Structures are given as C-alpha cells and as structure tokens.
mmCIF file of C-alpha atoms in Angstrom:
data_model
loop_
_atom_site.group_PDB
_atom_site.id
_atom_site.type_symbol
_atom_site.label_atom_id
_atom_site.label_comp_id
_atom_site.label_asym_id
_atom_site.label_seq_id
_atom_site.Cartn_x
_atom_site.Cartn_y
_atom_site.Cartn_z
ATOM 1 C CA ALA A 6 139.085 137.283 71.970
ATOM 2 C CA ARG A 7 136.422 139.391 73.644
ATOM 3 C CA HIS A 8 135.980 142.253 71.237
ATOM 4 C CA ARG A 9 134.836 144.822 73.847
ATOM 5 C CA ASP A 10 137.572 144.320 76.431
ATOM 6 C CA LYS A 11 140.612 146.502 76.889
ATOM 7 C CA GLY A 12 143.635 144.748 75.390
ATOM 8 C CA CYS A 13 141.467 142.631 73.091
ATOM 9 C CA TRP A 14 142.373 141.193 69.705
ATOM 10 C CA VAL A 15 141.235 144.368 67.911
ATOM 11 C CA ASN A 16 143.871 146.374 69.785
ATOM 12 C CA PHE A 17 146.457 143.668 69.102
ATOM 13 C CA PHE A 18 145.779 144.011 65.358
ATOM 14 C CA ARG A 19 146.143 147.766 65.581
ATOM 15 C CA GLU A 20 149.413 147.512 67.490
ATOM 16 C CA HIS A 21 150.871 144.707 65.353
ATOM 17 C CA PRO A 22 149.697 145.301 61.785
ATOM 18 C CA ASN A 23 150.171 142.247 59.568
ATOM 19 C CA LYS A 24 151.533 140.073 62.410
ATOM 20 C CA ILE A 25 148.477 137.768 62.334
ATOM 21 C CA ILE A 26 146.907 137.015 58.959
ATOM 22 C CA CYS A 27 143.445 135.523 59.531
ATOM 23 C CA HIS A 28 141.043 137.264 57.123
ATOM 24 C CA ARG A 29 139.557 139.551 59.778
ATOM 25 C CA VAL A 30 141.222 142.811 58.741
ATOM 26 C CA VAL A 31 140.622 144.340 55.308
ATOM 27 C CA SER A 32 144.132 145.786 55.135
ATOM 28 C CA GLU A 33 145.910 142.445 55.621
ATOM 29 C CA GLU A 34 148.800 141.907 53.301
ATOM 30 C CA PRO A 35 148.601 138.857 51.024
ATOM 31 C CA SER A 36 149.990 135.684 52.546
ATOM 32 C CA ILE A 37 150.869 132.157 51.575
ATOM 33 C CA PRO A 38 147.948 129.788 52.344
ATOM 34 C CA VAL A 39 148.580 127.401 55.234
ATOM 35 C CA CYS A 40 148.115 124.444 52.867
ATOM 36 C CA LEU A 41 151.279 125.547 51.058
ATOM 37 C CA LEU A 42 153.165 126.119 54.309
ATOM 38 C CA SER A 43 152.476 122.751 55.921
ATOM 39 C CA PRO A 44 151.785 119.436 54.177
ATOM 40 C CA ILE A 45 149.592 118.273 57.065
ATOM 41 C CA PHE A 46 146.976 120.864 56.087
ATOM 42 C CA THR A 47 147.245 119.909 52.425
ATOM 43 C CA GLN A 48 146.555 116.291 53.378
ATOM 44 C CA PHE A 49 143.623 117.297 55.590
ATOM 45 C CA VAL A 50 141.931 119.294 52.812
ATOM 46 C CA HIS A 51 142.582 116.494 50.298
ATOM 47 C CA ASP A 52 141.119 113.898 52.686
ATOM 48 C CA LEU A 53 138.093 116.082 53.366
ATOM 49 C CA ASP A 54 136.938 115.531 49.795
ATOM 50 C CA ASN A 55 138.488 112.165 48.945
ATOM 51 C CA ILE A 56 138.759 109.849 51.917
ATOM 52 C CA ALA A 57 136.625 106.709 51.948
ATOM 53 C CA VAL A 58 134.011 106.866 54.697
ATOM 54 C CA SER A 59 133.839 103.769 56.887
ATOM 55 C CA PRO A 60 130.970 102.452 59.027
ATOM 56 C CA GLU A 61 132.976 103.595 62.080
ATOM 57 C CA ASP A 62 133.117 107.139 60.648
ATOM 58 C CA CYS A 63 129.356 107.125 60.153
ATOM 59 C CA ALA A 64 128.762 105.822 63.687
ATOM 60 C CA PHE A 65 130.938 108.636 65.074
ATOM 61 C CA VAL A 66 129.027 111.302 63.127
ATOM 62 C CA VAL A 67 125.675 109.922 64.317
ATOM 63 C CA SER A 68 126.905 109.834 67.914
ATOM 64 C CA LEU A 69 128.383 113.334 67.641
ATOM 65 C CA THR A 70 125.278 114.901 66.117
ATOM 66 C CA ASP A 71 122.972 113.147 68.574
ATOM 67 C CA SER A 72 125.085 114.450 71.461
ATOM 68 C CA MET A 73 125.723 117.982 70.206
ATOM 69 C CA CYS A 74 122.028 118.554 69.393
ATOM 70 C CA GLY A 75 121.233 118.279 73.059
ATOM 71 C CA ALA A 76 120.801 121.271 75.333
ATOM 72 C CA PHE A 77 123.830 121.807 77.545
ATOM 73 C CA ASP A 78 123.695 123.814 80.748
ATOM 74 C CA SER A 79 127.273 125.025 80.401
ATOM 75 C CA GLU A 80 130.170 125.346 78.009
ATOM 76 C CA ASN A 81 132.077 122.923 80.217
ATOM 77 C CA ASP A 82 129.415 120.202 79.803
ATOM 78 C CA ARG A 83 129.426 120.558 75.987
ATOM 79 C CA MET A 84 133.231 120.593 75.962
ATOM 80 C CA LYS A 85 133.521 117.422 78.067
ATOM 81 C CA LYS A 86 131.052 115.510 75.877
ATOM 82 C CA PHE A 87 132.803 116.580 72.659
ATOM 83 C CA ILE A 88 136.237 115.649 74.048
ATOM 84 C CA GLU A 89 134.937 112.247 75.170
ATOM 85 C CA LEU A 90 133.556 111.452 71.702
ATOM 86 C CA PHE A 91 136.566 112.948 69.894
ATOM 87 C CA GLN A 92 139.033 110.933 71.974
ATOM 88 C CA HIS A 93 137.093 107.703 71.513
ATOM 89 C CA TYR A 94 137.062 108.226 67.736
ATOM 90 C CA THR A 95 140.552 109.662 67.094
ATOM 91 C CA GLY A 96 142.567 108.424 70.063
ATOM 92 C CA TRP A 97 143.699 112.015 70.698
ATOM 93 C CA GLY A 98 143.282 113.031 74.302
ATOM 94 C CA LEU A 99 142.498 116.748 74.376
ATOM 95 C CA SER A 100 142.998 118.251 77.805
ATOM 96 C CA VAL A 101 142.341 121.635 79.350
ATOM 97 C CA THR A 102 145.685 123.411 79.337
ATOM 98 C CA GLY A 103 146.883 126.556 81.076
ATOM 99 C CA ILE A 104 148.593 128.966 78.692
ATOM 100 C CA GLN A 105 149.869 132.120 80.366
ATOM 101 C CA ASP A 106 146.803 133.658 82.030
ATOM 102 C CA SER A 107 144.218 131.553 80.144
ATOM 103 C CA LYS A 108 142.886 127.999 80.006
ATOM 104 C CA THR A 109 141.995 126.254 76.772
ATOM 105 C CA ASP A 110 138.885 124.130 76.269
ATOM 106 C CA GLY A 111 141.052 121.230 75.116
ATOM 107 C CA SER A 112 144.522 120.984 73.644
ATOM 108 C CA TYR A 113 146.919 118.439 72.196
ATOM 109 C CA LEU A 114 150.477 119.694 72.628
ATOM 110 C CA PHE A 115 153.905 119.310 71.092
ATOM 111 C CA ALA A 116 156.545 118.164 73.611
ATOM 112 C CA ASN A 117 157.706 121.777 74.082
ATOM 113 C CA GLY A 118 154.202 123.007 74.983
ATOM 114 C CA ALA A 119 153.221 124.528 71.640
ATOM 115 C CA ILE A 120 149.676 123.618 70.631
ATOM 116 C CA TYR A 121 149.209 121.043 67.844
ATOM 117 C CA CYS A 122 145.389 120.939 68.076
ATOM 118 C CA ASN A 123 143.122 123.248 70.073
ATOM 119 C CA LEU A 124 139.405 123.171 70.779
ATOM 120 C CA GLU A 125 137.377 126.289 71.559
ATOM 121 C CA VAL A 126 133.768 125.711 72.661
ATOM 122 C CA LYS A 127 130.789 127.993 73.158
ATOM 123 C CA VAL A 128 127.667 126.478 74.703
ATOM 124 C CA GLU A 129 125.546 128.014 71.909
ATOM 125 C CA LYS A 130 126.096 130.463 69.065
ATOM 126 C CA GLY A 131 126.075 134.007 70.369
ATOM 127 C CA SER A 132 126.852 133.000 73.944
ATOM 128 C CA GLY A 133 130.134 132.769 75.767
ATOM 129 C CA GLY A 134 131.368 136.314 75.293
ATOM 130 C CA GLY A 135 133.849 136.029 72.470
ATOM 131 C CA ASP A 136 134.823 134.929 69.002
ATOM 132 C CA PRO A 137 136.023 131.308 69.153
ATOM 133 C CA TYR A 138 138.072 131.676 65.935
ATOM 134 C CA MET A 139 140.040 134.614 67.348
ATOM 135 C CA GLN A 140 140.236 133.022 70.792
ATOM 136 C CA ASN A 141 141.758 129.907 69.240
ATOM 137 C CA ILE A 142 144.341 132.002 67.376
ATOM 138 C CA ALA A 143 145.165 133.797 70.640
ATOM 139 C CA TYR A 144 145.810 130.482 72.417
ATOM 140 C CA TYR A 145 148.054 129.357 69.566
ATOM 141 C CA THR A 146 149.973 132.642 69.609
ATOM 142 C CA LYS A 147 150.444 132.486 73.384
ATOM 143 C CA SER A 148 151.647 128.861 73.219
ATOM 144 C CA LEU A 149 154.474 129.452 70.750
ATOM 145 C CA PRO A 150 157.963 129.027 72.208
ATOM 146 C CA MET A 151 160.309 132.015 72.253
ATOM 147 C CA ASN A 152 162.358 130.580 69.337
ATOM 148 C CA ALA A 153 159.266 129.943 67.208
ATOM 149 C CA SER A 154 160.611 131.966 64.276
ATOM 150 C CA SER A 155 163.125 129.191 63.512
ATOM 151 C CA THR A 156 160.628 126.292 63.582
ATOM 152 C CA GLN A 157 157.107 125.995 62.198
ATOM 153 C CA TYR A 158 154.348 124.761 64.500
ATOM 154 C CA PRO A 159 151.252 123.796 62.497
ATOM 155 C CA CYS A 160 148.059 123.667 64.537
ATOM 156 C CA PHE A 161 144.495 122.516 63.913
ATOM 157 C CA LEU A 162 141.912 124.836 65.460
ATOM 158 C CA LEU A 163 138.547 123.257 66.243
ATOM 159 C CA GLU A 164 135.636 125.625 66.843
ATOM 160 C CA LEU A 165 132.382 124.332 68.317
ATOM 161 C CA CYS A 166 129.532 126.823 68.890
ATOM 162 C CA GLY A 167 126.453 124.893 69.894
ATOM 163 C CA THR A 168 125.916 122.658 66.862
ATOM 164 C CA ALA A 169 128.212 124.642 64.527
ATOM 165 C CA PHE A 170 131.591 122.941 64.031
ATOM 166 C CA SER A 171 134.533 124.009 61.874
ATOM 167 C CA VAL A 172 138.254 123.384 61.480
ATOM 168 C CA SER A 173 140.934 125.946 60.718
ATOM 169 C CA GLY A 174 144.675 125.626 60.349
ATOM 170 C CA THR A 175 147.302 128.006 61.629
ATOM 171 C CA VAL A 176 151.071 128.086 61.329
ATOM 172 C CA ASN A 177 153.830 130.497 62.195
ATOM 173 C CA THR A 178 156.398 131.786 59.734
ATOM 174 C CA ASP A 179 159.535 133.771 60.517
ATOM 175 C CA ARG A 180 157.473 136.980 60.778
ATOM 176 C CA GLN A 181 153.755 136.138 60.821
ATOM 177 C CA ILE A 182 151.069 133.826 62.113
ATOM 178 C CA ILE A 183 148.775 132.723 59.310
ATOM 179 C CA CYS A 184 145.358 131.142 59.820
ATOM 180 C CA ASP A 185 142.988 129.829 57.148
ATOM 181 C CA PRO A 186 139.683 127.959 57.354
ATOM 182 C CA LEU A 187 140.165 124.327 56.305
ATOM 183 C CA SER A 188 136.541 123.221 56.366
ATOM 184 C CA PRO A 189 133.142 124.784 55.991
ATOM 185 C CA THR A 190 131.078 125.181 59.135
ATOM 186 C CA TYR A 191 129.152 121.972 59.628
ATOM 187 C CA GLN A 192 125.861 121.955 61.502
ATOM 188 C CA LEU A 193 125.833 118.947 63.812
ATOM 189 C CA LEU A 194 122.081 118.579 63.568
ATOM 190 C CA CYS A 195 120.291 115.285 63.988
ATOM 191 C CA ASN A 196 118.378 114.571 60.787
ATOM 192 C CA PRO A 197 116.901 111.061 60.517
ATOM 193 C CA ASP A 198 116.371 111.601 56.751
ATOM 194 C CA PHE A 199 120.151 111.294 56.257
ATOM 195 C CA LEU A 200 120.152 107.827 57.797
ATOM 196 C CA VAL A 201 117.877 106.312 55.169
#
C-alpha cells in the first residue's frame, strides 16, 4: 500500500484493470455495492442508523475516545490499546496475523485463513508510510484461498489513523474484489460537551 514503492498498489491496478473495485481509479467499471452482495454489510449499515444505543455502548465510546486521543509513541502501542478495548467490547479477539510476506495489525479469520475482519493502524494521520484503506484491501486480497472464486468471503476493514476511524466492507466475486466504505470517518476526539 506504499504508493512510492516498486510493485505497489498503483502498479497492481495498472496490471490488473478492474480486478479491484475500490473507488480509487477513475476508469473503474461500475460494480454491485457490497451491501447487495452480502447481507452482513446490509445489516451493518442498517444498524449504523437504527440500532438502540445502550449505556454499555456509550461507556465503550467514552473509553475509546479517551484512549485514542492520547499520544502514542508507536503504531504498535496504538494498535494494542485499540485491540484491547475492541475485544473487551465485542468479544472478538483480533490478532496480528502473517499473510504471505506481511503482518496485519489485527485480524479475525475464517477457519480457512481468509480474513473476516482486519484492522490497519497508523500512529497518526500522515505517518506510517502508506494508505491504510489500500493496505487493508491488500491484506484481504492476499488472504483469499485459491478457490475463492467459488465462495464469497465478506470482510470488515477497520482503519484507524490517529483519532480517525472508519469501517469499509469488501467481498470477492467470481472475477473481482469490491470494496465500499460502510461508515463515515469518525474522529475519536474527547469532547466533554457531548457528555452533558
């Protein structure tokens, strides 16, 4: 996902036109939105606007914003704190996973090793040497089994750049990998005015 490196995602797009549809290339062919390809994404987007917020949800958001507003010395420190809070809240244990020649910042896997949820962290916006959205898509692409064209593997992509947090969804079809944003980018900023 480093845009300056040899063999980067830009070259992959040039070599495989219309293989990955992710709204980064003007000449992309139209695709079916991920919410129509996988009901799990449809449910996520529906819940984003309609789910009842509990006191536990509010406590998690306060804890997350308080933590993510802090200054972290490294990407690894921010990643560990986010995973700790995420696991406590959701019960999902994200773990650093080796995929080919790379290591993720935190993944939840299908039994066959394909990624079901992946976290990509940058210590702050503009640092870390890459685009977390594209890096997440690269991890997903690398994790797909050889027979992936016969089975769909939906995946939630979590991007955390300093205090900026967003969720995307990606899924493979028989000939493409399609990725769409599922949420806006939320700023995990501590604002005591919201607690009144």
